């Protein structure tokens, strides 16, 4: 029995230690923590071309937001600052932020009043707006045409509410990420995919035979989110963002990712 | 046919194998830990300890009757609210251990129950303590009886790891989804190959279970 | 927590209803398919046995989520349009039927050859013997394990959340990420699942004890 006990309880102890070791993140000043560790954990997306997409060759996530996060990290913490990335989806990013898994979320997140009750936003860093992606031969030209039709979206995005407002009779199906939503569009599960124009431009670029229509039917600027009340962190992000916009880094990154993308204009985006 | 050749380029295969490795790694750790948890909980249920067994039994019943998907959400979003920071890997393993541990506890309980009570009495009357009798006499037979059920539960566990894509665990299915969402002509080749990969792992495990079942029945 | 329920009562009910609907349809058809393949596997023709073995092996050893995704993403593109609910229910039916087939086959095998031979020597055909002698006994044995399969089926119906099937889990996700009350929402949804699965589990345990006597 002694032997049995030893064998049984050892792994349990390991499990206990492993779960307890990560305690105690609540109510601390995130900025002081990242400043001390010289390290920021960013919540990002891995399913959106141009913003953040997993490169199958390297397994790493690449995109505008990745570059911006790295630049912000250096700007805030100096040359020694390092960034690491946690993949989030539209429906996991807020819980992960509130739970302390990530220090800040830079993941195509639109600033909305409802979300502002849950998290603190930086100044907008990208002026996105909801738009539509349809097959080239589609008869749909704007959001009103979606009434009585099925439109596809991603769980937890603002585009869902925007469709409900602009086309109340549309039926909305929601998926966990853009890969699944786009696969569903190709499987004819709906007539259009709706989300922000920047994301759709990226999706259109990799999927021949699909186009953006209807222009922007609702403004949805992106902000960087930190947990509610972490104003210190938000202020430092704002300051760093302003510096990047002033020294030309921001424009350089924008051009690197968005220059020449069909259906997307840099006019009014560049600072 | 050409699509298949392109889809199975070394870059893609290597990416899938990375996902497969996560699937296997998460499965192995979860199998080992859930077996231990199942063994302990099953014993507690079987021994009918005052209050403790009833409480444990109640908790097991609750867990067994909830979808694994829900338990994954609880560990990923819920544990951090108790101050335990999780990542997709630790949350998935924790969820699998909790869920499969409860399933295994039932198997263990009925496995021990299937051993003739006379065995225990005999061992006790020969001067063994309860613990000794359980460890040396009852448990070996019980384990022998429950091997087929255990193995088929392990097969379920391997398949269930795919549900963790919902919290972005970068396992086999998730890696396949990344590849085909970037090039949708690869949709079919990807599902073909991951179905084959899952099949090979699970079929081999199932065959071991069948073999042991036959051996046991004889 | 109470507010989440009252504010989203309609959404919860839609999910609850779709989960019940999907489970019931899958239950009926997986039972039919399962018994069919079990009979095919024990019947004399070699060809049928091989077919049944392959069918069972395939659907038992591939994750349910992969099966459902194939019906949701690939089948509609080439064969027939399927909604998330339909694709999910079909996937769930096929998946569960393989487990039911295994259970029923084990039940039939446990009856023993002697019964079949006895019935045949009394002038019954194979089908008659199966229908009137073997199956009724086998069904009695397999009821408890079948009950477990049904509980699993209800739980597994949660994969509809991946394909926008409007089941409980899908609605839960939408409610969780619009109210931001993640844990509370999942606790409520957990209770909804328990309403379906717990009575079924306890009834099966009761039945098992009764049959064991």
XYZ file of C-alpha atoms in Angstrom:
702
model
C 0.000 0.000 0.000
C 2.836 2.386 0.808
C 4.310 1.799 -2.594
C 0.907 2.333 -4.182
C 0.447 5.569 -2.343
C 3.823 6.837 -3.433
C 3.081 6.132 -7.064
C -0.367 7.673 -6.904
C 0.413 10.869 -5.108
C 3.587 11.913 -6.827
C 1.911 12.926 -10.098
C -0.874 14.659 -8.185
C 1.654 16.741 -6.302
C 3.279 17.679 -9.575
C -0.104 18.701 -10.937
C -0.841 20.758 -7.836
C 2.516 22.497 -7.918
C 2.117 23.172 -11.600
C -1.261 24.820 -11.121
C -0.301 26.789 -8.020
C 2.970 28.048 -9.450
C 1.195 30.509 -11.682
C -0.817 32.333 -9.023
C -1.216 35.905 -8.058
C -1.462 38.240 -11.028
C -4.539 40.178 -9.980
C -4.612 43.866 -9.194
C -1.036 44.549 -10.088
C 0.068 47.404 -12.276
C 0.680 45.814 -15.673
C 2.989 48.581 -16.809
C 5.227 48.187 -13.747
C 5.311 44.440 -14.378
C 6.307 44.696 -18.061
C 8.812 47.437 -17.234
C 10.440 45.216 -14.611
C 10.449 42.101 -16.817
C 11.341 43.992 -19.996
C 8.771 41.771 -21.641
C 5.265 42.242 -22.996
C 2.842 39.422 -23.779
C 0.633 40.504 -26.661
C -2.656 38.852 -27.588
C -2.739 38.695 -31.383
C -4.572 36.977 -34.226
C -3.181 34.140 -36.295
C -5.960 33.781 -38.848
C -5.945 37.111 -40.671
C -3.627 37.858 -43.573
C -1.932 41.291 -43.431
C -2.701 41.695 -39.705
C -1.527 38.412 -38.233
C -1.252 35.039 -39.950
C 0.611 31.848 -39.121
C 3.357 31.151 -41.632
C 3.213 27.427 -42.338
C 6.931 27.313 -43.186
C 8.187 28.784 -39.935
C 5.214 28.293 -37.628
C 5.532 31.972 -36.674
C 2.789 34.596 -36.870
C 3.459 37.438 -39.333
C 1.613 40.645 -40.143
C 1.155 44.351 -39.558
C 0.051 43.936 -35.955
C 3.017 41.703 -35.169
C 5.417 44.333 -36.511
C 3.565 47.105 -34.698
C 3.642 45.151 -31.430
C 7.386 44.600 -31.744
C 7.966 48.281 -32.543
C 5.778 49.365 -29.603
C 7.645 47.010 -27.271
C 11.014 48.503 -28.240
C 9.612 52.025 -27.983
C 8.179 51.415 -24.515
C 10.873 49.243 -22.933
C 14.002 50.220 -24.845
C 16.253 48.009 -26.966
C 16.275 45.175 -24.420
C 12.490 44.865 -24.463
C 11.137 41.616 -25.869
C 7.666 40.666 -27.037
C 5.925 37.305 -27.059
C 2.633 36.464 -28.711
C -0.415 34.512 -27.636
C -2.910 33.551 -30.313
C -6.420 34.762 -29.567
C -9.664 34.654 -31.489
C -12.387 37.294 -31.543
C -14.234 35.417 -28.817
C -11.277 34.670 -26.533
C -9.381 37.947 -26.493
C -11.351 39.757 -23.760
C -11.437 36.840 -21.285
C -7.705 36.289 -21.843
C -6.992 39.940 -21.126
C -9.137 40.010 -17.996
C -7.617 36.752 -16.815
C -4.084 38.056 -17.142
C -2.946 35.603 -19.820
C -1.881 38.577 -21.933
C -0.734 42.090 -21.021
C -2.360 43.819 -23.985
C -4.478 42.823 -26.951
C -3.467 44.006 -30.409
C -5.870 41.896 -32.409
C -8.044 43.827 -34.886
C -10.245 44.886 -31.992
C -12.800 47.570 -32.715
C -13.348 50.227 -30.072
C -16.980 50.040 -28.929
C -18.774 51.512 -25.902
C -19.788 48.027 -24.653
C -16.230 46.749 -24.810
C -14.957 49.975 -23.208
C -16.905 48.959 -20.103
C -14.796 45.792 -19.906
C -11.374 46.964 -21.063
C -9.409 50.177 -21.446
C -8.571 51.135 -25.032
C -5.621 53.042 -26.442
C -6.126 55.684 -29.128
C -7.178 54.127 -32.451
C -4.267 52.715 -34.446
C -6.180 51.648 -37.564
C -9.346 53.175 -39.109
C -11.210 50.005 -40.117
C -14.875 49.675 -41.075
C -17.291 46.828 -41.704
C -17.587 45.661 -45.289
C -18.656 42.611 -47.318
C -16.821 39.886 -49.221
C -18.765 38.031 -51.921
C -17.998 35.736 -54.860
C -17.179 37.637 -58.085
C -20.445 36.571 -59.745
C -22.595 37.644 -56.774
C -25.517 40.024 -57.312
C -25.055 41.578 -53.887
C -23.845 45.174 -54.089
C -24.465 46.530 -50.591
C -25.438 45.532 -47.123
C -29.185 46.113 -47.707
C -29.177 43.223 -50.197
C -28.497 40.847 -47.323
C -32.068 40.943 -46.031
C -33.572 37.424 -46.060
C -30.162 35.962 -46.937
C -27.548 34.148 -44.886
C -24.400 36.060 -44.050
C -21.304 34.646 -42.362
C -19.339 36.294 -39.569
C -16.968 35.523 -36.735
C -18.127 35.098 -33.126
C -17.523 38.145 -30.968
C -16.987 40.682 -33.785
C -18.800 44.003 -34.179
C -19.762 43.225 -37.778
C -22.529 40.975 -36.438
C -24.257 43.917 -34.738
C -23.661 46.130 -37.769
C -25.418 43.642 -40.051
C -28.348 43.405 -37.654
C -28.654 47.198 -37.756
C -28.297 47.648 -41.511
C -30.121 44.532 -42.683
C -32.443 43.378 -39.884
C -33.788 40.405 -41.824
C -30.414 38.871 -42.576
C -29.618 35.529 -40.965
C -26.137 35.482 -39.411
C -24.013 32.364 -38.912
C -20.955 32.783 -36.687
C -17.676 30.854 -36.566
C -14.656 30.685 -34.312
C -12.137 32.211 -36.697
C -11.745 33.646 -40.190
C -10.311 30.435 -41.618
C -13.499 28.595 -40.692
C -15.767 31.442 -41.815
C -14.056 31.666 -45.221
C -14.178 27.874 -45.631
C -17.902 28.085 -44.903
C -18.352 30.798 -47.541
C -16.637 28.544 -50.071
C -18.925 25.699 -49.052
C -21.854 28.014 -49.918
C -23.118 28.117 -46.361
C -23.886 31.808 -46.875
C -23.882 34.511 -49.581
C -21.364 36.889 -48.019
C -18.722 37.156 -45.335
C -18.797 40.311 -43.263
C -16.110 41.881 -41.140
C -13.709 44.824 -41.299
C -12.432 45.983 -44.689
C -8.772 45.493 -43.830
C -9.352 41.852 -42.909
C -11.496 41.242 -45.980
C -8.822 42.772 -48.227
C -6.371 40.240 -46.846
C -8.805 37.376 -47.350
C -9.599 38.535 -50.911
C -5.906 38.643 -51.705
C -5.456 34.964 -50.939
C -8.784 33.769 -52.359
C -9.134 34.438 -56.072
C -12.729 34.793 -57.234
C -13.917 36.885 -54.300
C -14.322 40.685 -54.084
C -15.202 43.430 -51.616
C -18.514 45.204 -52.230
C -20.699 47.848 -50.632
C -17.875 50.023 -49.324
C -17.670 50.597 -45.583
C -21.146 50.473 -44.075
C -20.059 51.092 -40.499
C -16.908 52.624 -39.002
C -14.966 50.334 -36.725
C -11.553 51.765 -35.753
C -9.134 49.405 -33.986
C -7.663 50.100 -30.580
C -5.138 48.308 -28.379
C -6.889 46.947 -25.304
C -5.564 46.529 -21.782
C -7.448 45.303 -18.723
C -9.946 47.766 -17.261
C -8.221 50.315 -15.088
C -4.676 49.716 -16.387
C -4.510 53.347 -17.484
C -0.765 53.491 -16.841
C -0.224 50.808 -19.473
C -2.700 52.434 -21.884
C -1.021 55.839 -21.536
C 2.402 54.392 -22.242
C 1.035 52.567 -25.293
C -0.542 55.808 -26.525
C 2.720 57.662 -26.023
C 4.741 55.005 -27.856
C 2.212 54.882 -30.684
C 2.438 58.660 -31.102
C 6.218 58.475 -31.228
C 6.098 55.729 -33.862
C 3.687 57.789 -35.942
C 5.954 60.821 -35.623
C 9.199 59.065 -36.545
C 7.747 57.380 -39.629
C 7.908 53.778 -38.358
C 4.115 53.516 -38.372
C 3.828 54.653 -42.004
C 6.648 52.352 -43.054
C 4.880 49.332 -41.532
C 1.556 50.336 -43.099
C 3.136 50.575 -46.545
C 4.980 47.306 -46.033
C 1.729 45.405 -45.524
C -1.028 47.379 -47.242
C 0.496 49.109 -50.294
C -1.095 47.813 -53.488
C -3.777 45.692 -51.841
C -6.842 45.757 -54.110
C -10.018 47.055 -52.496
C -8.086 48.906 -49.844
C -6.909 52.512 -49.901
C -4.105 53.862 -47.702
C -5.479 57.362 -48.146
C -6.456 58.792 -44.793
C -4.704 55.954 -42.985
C -1.140 57.218 -43.217
C -0.178 59.693 -40.533
C -4.479 14.729 -58.196
C -2.022 17.567 -58.688
C -3.606 19.431 -55.787
C -2.818 16.490 -53.545
C 0.837 16.489 -54.606
C 1.108 20.219 -53.933
C -0.821 19.975 -50.689
C 1.519 17.293 -49.399
C 4.672 19.326 -49.920
C 7.281 18.859 -47.234
C 6.535 22.282 -45.728
C 2.885 21.387 -45.153
C 3.599 17.878 -43.969
C 6.168 19.154 -41.524
C 3.639 21.668 -40.196
C 1.056 18.889 -39.806
C 3.584 16.666 -38.050
C 4.242 19.486 -35.578
C 0.499 19.486 -34.885
C 0.466 15.702 -34.636
C 3.259 15.872 -32.090
C 1.189 18.249 -29.918
C -1.787 15.881 -30.219
C 0.331 12.906 -29.144
C 2.103 14.807 -26.397
C -1.107 16.208 -24.908
C -2.745 12.767 -25.212
C 0.088 10.924 -23.482
C 0.287 13.321 -20.544
C -3.504 13.337 -20.201
C -3.692 9.538 -20.379
C -1.063 9.139 -17.664
C -2.558 11.749 -15.328
C -6.197 10.814 -15.897
C -5.386 7.166 -15.220
C -3.959 8.098 -11.832
C -6.888 10.413 -11.061
C -9.378 7.782 -12.244
C -7.725 5.102 -10.129
C -7.858 7.209 -6.968
C -11.423 8.442 -7.508
C -12.600 4.964 -8.515
C -11.079 3.489 -5.346
C -12.697 6.167 -3.192
C -16.063 5.442 -4.774
C -15.642 1.719 -4.357
C -14.542 1.813 -0.732
C -17.711 3.625 0.375
C -15.951 5.944 2.822
C -18.491 7.925 4.836
C -19.420 11.245 3.164
C -16.243 11.300 1.035
C -17.405 8.605 -1.378
C -20.811 10.196 -1.759
C -19.334 13.623 -2.462
C -16.777 12.238 -4.901
C -19.510 10.200 -6.564
C -21.672 13.283 -6.980
C -18.840 15.304 -8.512
C -17.970 12.448 -10.876
C -21.602 12.211 -11.974
C -21.721 15.938 -12.712
C -18.508 15.868 -14.750
C -19.474 12.722 -16.641
C -22.712 14.341 -17.728
C -21.247 17.583 -19.074
C -19.811 18.014 -22.577
C -16.022 18.036 -22.653
C -16.181 21.264 -24.648
C -17.766 22.992 -21.660
C -15.074 21.683 -19.328
C -12.406 22.988 -21.689
C -14.012 26.439 -21.483
C -14.109 26.208 -17.696
C -10.434 25.390 -17.409
C -9.349 27.978 -19.991
C -11.512 30.886 -18.863
C -12.437 29.839 -15.336
C -9.185 28.740 -13.690
C -7.563 32.168 -14.258
C -10.356 33.734 -12.195
C -9.115 31.595 -9.306
C -5.680 33.075 -9.894
C -4.294 30.213 -11.989
C -3.005 31.444 -15.324
C -3.549 28.894 -18.066
C -2.323 28.536 -21.608
C -4.096 26.399 -24.224
C -1.846 23.406 -23.492
C -2.223 23.388 -19.722
C -5.944 24.194 -19.970
C -6.516 21.342 -22.443
C -4.568 18.843 -20.367
C -6.384 19.903 -17.195
C -9.770 19.605 -18.903
C -8.946 16.197 -20.385
C -7.657 14.919 -17.035
C -10.793 16.100 -15.217
C -13.196 14.721 -17.816
C -11.470 11.438 -18.665
C -10.504 10.977 -15.009
C -14.216 10.972 -14.126
C -14.984 8.550 -16.972
C -12.141 6.255 -15.888
C -13.277 6.395 -12.250
C -16.518 4.690 -13.271
C -14.589 2.020 -15.182
C -12.283 1.460 -12.200
C -15.185 1.250 -9.783
C -17.027 -1.355 -11.799
C -13.719 -3.120 -12.512
C -13.039 -3.570 -8.807
C -16.687 -4.473 -8.316
C -16.303 -7.275 -10.849
C -13.735 -9.064 -8.683
C -15.261 -11.748 -6.479
C -15.626 -10.365 -2.902
C -14.406 -13.740 -1.687
C -10.941 -12.804 -2.920
C -10.755 -9.897 -0.518
C -12.102 -11.966 2.376
C -9.650 -14.740 1.628
C -6.712 -12.341 1.528
C -7.820 -10.666 4.765
C -8.221 -13.985 6.573
C -4.693 -14.850 5.501
C -3.484 -11.914 7.572
C -3.199 -9.205 4.902
C -4.288 -5.658 5.737
C -7.050 -4.051 3.629
C -4.465 -2.052 1.709
C -2.254 -5.074 1.080
C -5.181 -7.179 -0.063
C -6.357 -4.426 -2.386
C -2.894 -3.860 -3.837
C -1.685 -7.456 -4.143
C -4.872 -9.428 -4.747
C -7.874 -7.380 -5.880
C -6.270 -4.613 -7.952
C -4.255 -6.841 -10.325
C -7.401 -8.799 -11.232
C -9.532 -5.682 -11.491
C -7.009 -3.989 -13.778
C -6.919 -7.109 -15.887
C -10.713 -7.037 -16.253
C -10.911 -3.382 -17.143
C -8.095 -3.196 -19.687
C -10.396 -3.221 -22.761
C -12.664 -0.508 -21.349
C -9.638 1.537 -20.310
C -8.093 1.359 -23.754
C -11.253 2.370 -25.558
C -11.500 5.325 -23.195
C -7.935 6.247 -24.155
C -8.933 6.106 -27.820
C -11.726 8.564 -27.024
C -9.218 10.793 -25.283
C -6.976 10.953 -28.345
C -9.959 11.874 -30.525
C -11.202 14.393 -27.978
C -7.980 16.406 -28.149
C -9.332 17.795 -31.436
C -11.990 19.728 -29.488
C -9.249 21.895 -28.015
C -8.962 23.741 -31.350
C -11.700 25.935 -29.883
C -9.191 27.472 -27.472
C -6.461 27.512 -30.147
C -4.422 24.546 -28.980
C -2.071 24.120 -31.929
C -2.750 20.405 -32.432
C -3.274 18.403 -35.602
C -6.740 19.625 -36.614
C -5.834 23.251 -35.915
C -2.699 23.038 -38.033
C -4.697 21.492 -40.880
C -7.211 24.344 -40.588
C -4.424 26.907 -40.831
C -3.132 25.294 -44.018
C -6.480 24.998 -45.773
C -7.696 28.415 -44.698
C -4.694 29.878 -46.523
C -5.241 27.778 -49.613
C -8.742 26.391 -49.791
C -7.990 24.014 -52.666
C -6.150 22.022 -49.993
C -9.375 21.466 -48.051
C -9.897 17.869 -49.139
C -6.241 16.784 -49.060
C -5.947 18.147 -45.523
C -9.014 16.348 -44.210
C -7.930 13.149 -45.944
C -4.500 13.156 -44.364
C -5.551 14.126 -40.849
C -8.362 11.558 -40.935
C -5.737 8.963 -41.887
C -3.386 10.142 -39.126
C -6.074 10.009 -36.446
C -7.265 6.687 -37.815
C -3.850 5.059 -37.639
C -3.281 6.095 -34.030
C -6.767 5.220 -32.821
C -7.079 2.033 -34.881
C -3.836 0.663 -33.481
C -5.033 1.433 -29.949
C -8.436 -0.151 -30.714
C -6.762 -3.267 -32.102
C -4.752 -3.635 -28.912
C -8.037 -3.331 -27.012
C -9.709 -5.982 -29.197
C -6.748 -8.302 -28.862
C -6.722 -7.989 -25.091
C -10.480 -8.441 -24.941
C -10.281 -11.677 -26.923
C -7.370 -12.893 -24.839
C -9.289 -12.096 -21.682
C -12.469 -13.779 -22.896
C -10.587 -16.995 -23.537
C -26.326 35.471 -13.074
C -30.092 35.673 -12.979
C -29.932 38.617 -15.360
C -28.065 36.601 -17.976
C -30.890 34.067 -17.961
C -33.724 36.584 -18.163
C -32.020 38.748 -20.797
C -31.125 35.811 -23.016
C -33.973 33.448 -22.261
C -34.946 33.132 -25.923
C -31.393 32.352 -27.003
C -31.004 29.680 -24.328
C -34.315 28.088 -25.283
C -33.404 28.035 -28.988
C -30.164 26.304 -28.099
C -31.853 23.880 -25.739
C -34.462 22.987 -28.327
C -31.899 22.461 -31.096
C -29.758 20.285 -28.832
C -32.807 18.133 -28.007
C -33.850 17.989 -31.662
C -30.388 17.069 -32.926
C -29.936 14.455 -30.186
C -33.318 12.864 -30.838
C -32.839 12.615 -34.603
C -29.300 11.283 -34.180
C -30.522 8.827 -31.545
C -33.194 7.296 -33.763
C -31.063 7.016 -36.887
C -27.897 5.891 -35.125
C -29.890 3.150 -33.443
C -31.255 1.954 -36.811
C -27.850 2.172 -38.508
C -26.085 0.660 -35.526
C -28.359 -2.389 -35.326
C -28.138 -2.790 -39.118
C -24.345 -2.869 -39.133
C -24.263 -5.121 -36.073
C -26.495 -7.631 -37.881
C -24.367 -7.318 -41.002
C -21.271 -8.070 -38.966
C -22.612 -11.260 -37.417
C -24.448 -12.505 -40.541
C -22.887 -15.359 -42.530
C -22.007 -13.520 -45.803
C -18.315 -12.633 -45.733
C -18.820 -9.545 -47.891
C -21.255 -7.976 -45.433
C -18.951 -8.680 -42.532
C -16.078 -6.888 -44.211
C -18.245 -3.876 -45.083
C -19.544 -3.619 -41.531
C -16.045 -3.975 -40.072
C -14.715 -1.180 -42.294
C -17.660 1.101 -41.518
C -17.291 0.619 -37.780
C -13.509 1.003 -37.847
C -13.701 4.257 -39.795
C -16.315 5.997 -37.684
C -14.915 4.784 -34.384
C -11.381 5.929 -35.017
C -11.778 9.402 -36.498
C -12.660 12.322 -34.223
C -16.279 13.401 -34.393
C -15.228 16.977 -35.081
C -13.312 15.895 -38.196
C -16.317 13.917 -39.462
C -18.648 16.868 -38.894
C -16.251 19.282 -40.612
C -16.099 17.024 -43.660
C -19.888 17.059 -43.907
C -19.995 20.800 -43.372
C -17.165 22.032 -45.582
C -16.577 19.386 -48.251
C -19.914 17.709 -48.930
C -21.836 20.968 -49.638
C -19.234 22.019 -52.210
C -19.481 18.893 -54.302
C -22.580 16.898 -53.422
C -25.488 18.456 -51.557
C -26.053 21.614 -49.550
C -26.102 20.973 -45.826
C -26.657 23.469 -43.024
C -24.553 23.359 -39.884
C -27.375 21.673 -38.025
C -27.817 19.036 -40.740
C -24.100 18.394 -41.143
C -23.667 18.136 -37.389
C -26.600 15.780 -36.973
C -25.437 13.516 -39.824
C -21.895 13.408 -38.448
C -23.182 12.664 -34.964
C -25.463 9.907 -36.292
C -22.713 8.113 -38.210
C -20.232 8.472 -35.370
C -22.620 7.166 -32.729
C -23.932 4.352 -34.963
C -20.467 2.789 -35.053
C -20.377 2.646 -31.256
C -23.907 1.272 -31.118
C -23.005 -1.366 -33.714
C -20.096 -2.505 -31.550
C -22.289 -2.650 -28.460
C -25.099 -4.575 -30.156
C -22.670 -6.992 -31.819
C -21.109 -7.746 -28.449
C -24.617 -8.348 -27.102
C -25.507 -10.756 -29.925
C -22.230 -12.637 -29.548
C -22.818 -13.050 -25.846
C -26.048 -14.972 -26.510
C -24.033 -17.868 -27.834
C -24.128 -20.112 -30.864
C -26.224 -22.753 -29.122
C -29.379 -20.622 -29.148
C -29.072 -19.986 -32.854
C -28.438 -23.646 -33.641
C -31.351 -24.693 -31.461
C -33.723 -22.302 -33.181
C -32.502 -23.368 -36.624
C -32.920 -27.061 -35.835
C -36.500 -26.270 -34.791
C -37.154 -25.167 -38.358
C -36.679 -21.436 -38.048
C -34.860 -19.548 -40.789
C -31.759 -17.502 -39.893
C -33.784 -14.293 -40.034
C -36.578 -15.700 -37.880
C -34.127 -17.014 -35.300
C -32.389 -13.646 -35.195
C -35.633 -11.736 -34.999
C -37.470 -13.827 -32.397
C -34.762 -15.538 -30.360
C -31.433 -13.758 -30.468
C -32.230 -10.037 -30.799
C -34.771 -9.799 -27.945
C -32.252 -11.331 -25.549
C -29.375 -9.289 -26.904
C -31.294 -6.024 -26.592
C -31.883 -6.695 -22.913
C -28.165 -7.090 -22.329
C -27.155 -4.039 -24.301
C -29.657 -1.575 -22.857
C -27.343 -0.214 -20.132
C -24.341 0.314 -22.435
C -26.682 1.780 -25.051
C -27.916 4.238 -22.453
C -24.337 5.376 -21.927
C -24.009 5.911 -25.663
C -27.099 8.120 -25.613
C -25.674 10.237 -22.812
C -22.477 10.552 -24.854
C -24.560 11.502 -27.856
C -26.231 14.394 -26.034
C -22.852 15.613 -24.808
C -21.254 15.190 -28.234
C -23.994 17.255 -29.876
C -21.998 20.237 -28.582
C -19.772 19.960 -31.684
C -22.568 21.783 -33.512
C -21.050 24.916 -31.975
C -18.175 24.616 -34.453
C -20.459 24.700 -37.488
C -23.002 27.335 -36.419
C -25.616 24.691 -35.588
C -27.503 26.924 -33.122
C -27.270 24.330 -30.360
C -26.824 25.105 -26.652
C -23.050 25.418 -26.878
C -23.187 27.764 -29.889
C -25.715 30.002 -28.141
C -23.593 29.873 -24.994
C -20.564 31.194 -26.846
C -22.550 34.032 -28.393
C -24.101 34.981 -25.060
C -20.775 34.685 -23.230
C -19.003 37.024 -25.615
C -21.777 39.583 -25.846
C -22.416 39.804 -22.089
C -18.716 39.295 -21.212
C -19.973 37.077 -18.347
C -18.078 34.069 -19.607
C -18.066 31.745 -16.611
C -21.605 32.514 -15.454
C -22.967 31.779 -18.912
C -21.163 28.451 -19.095
C -22.416 27.466 -15.655
C -25.994 28.097 -16.801
C -25.426 26.104 -19.983
C -23.883 23.316 -17.919
C -27.111 23.160 -15.924
C -29.109 22.907 -19.150
C -26.991 19.926 -20.243
C -27.387 18.283 -16.835
C -31.174 18.564 -17.133
C -30.890 16.309 -20.187
C -28.083 13.955 -19.211
C -28.344 13.382 -15.457
C -31.838 11.826 -15.418
C -30.845 9.637 -18.358
C -27.682 8.500 -16.542
C -29.463 7.761 -13.294
C -32.273 5.940 -15.046
C -29.755 3.779 -16.888
C -27.952 2.958 -13.654
C -31.271 2.022 -12.090
C -32.110 -0.167 -15.098
C -28.704 -1.816 -14.993
C -29.209 -2.780 -11.357
C -32.702 -4.062 -12.086
C -31.526 -6.171 -15.028
C -28.599 -7.526 -13.034
C -30.981 -9.076 -10.482
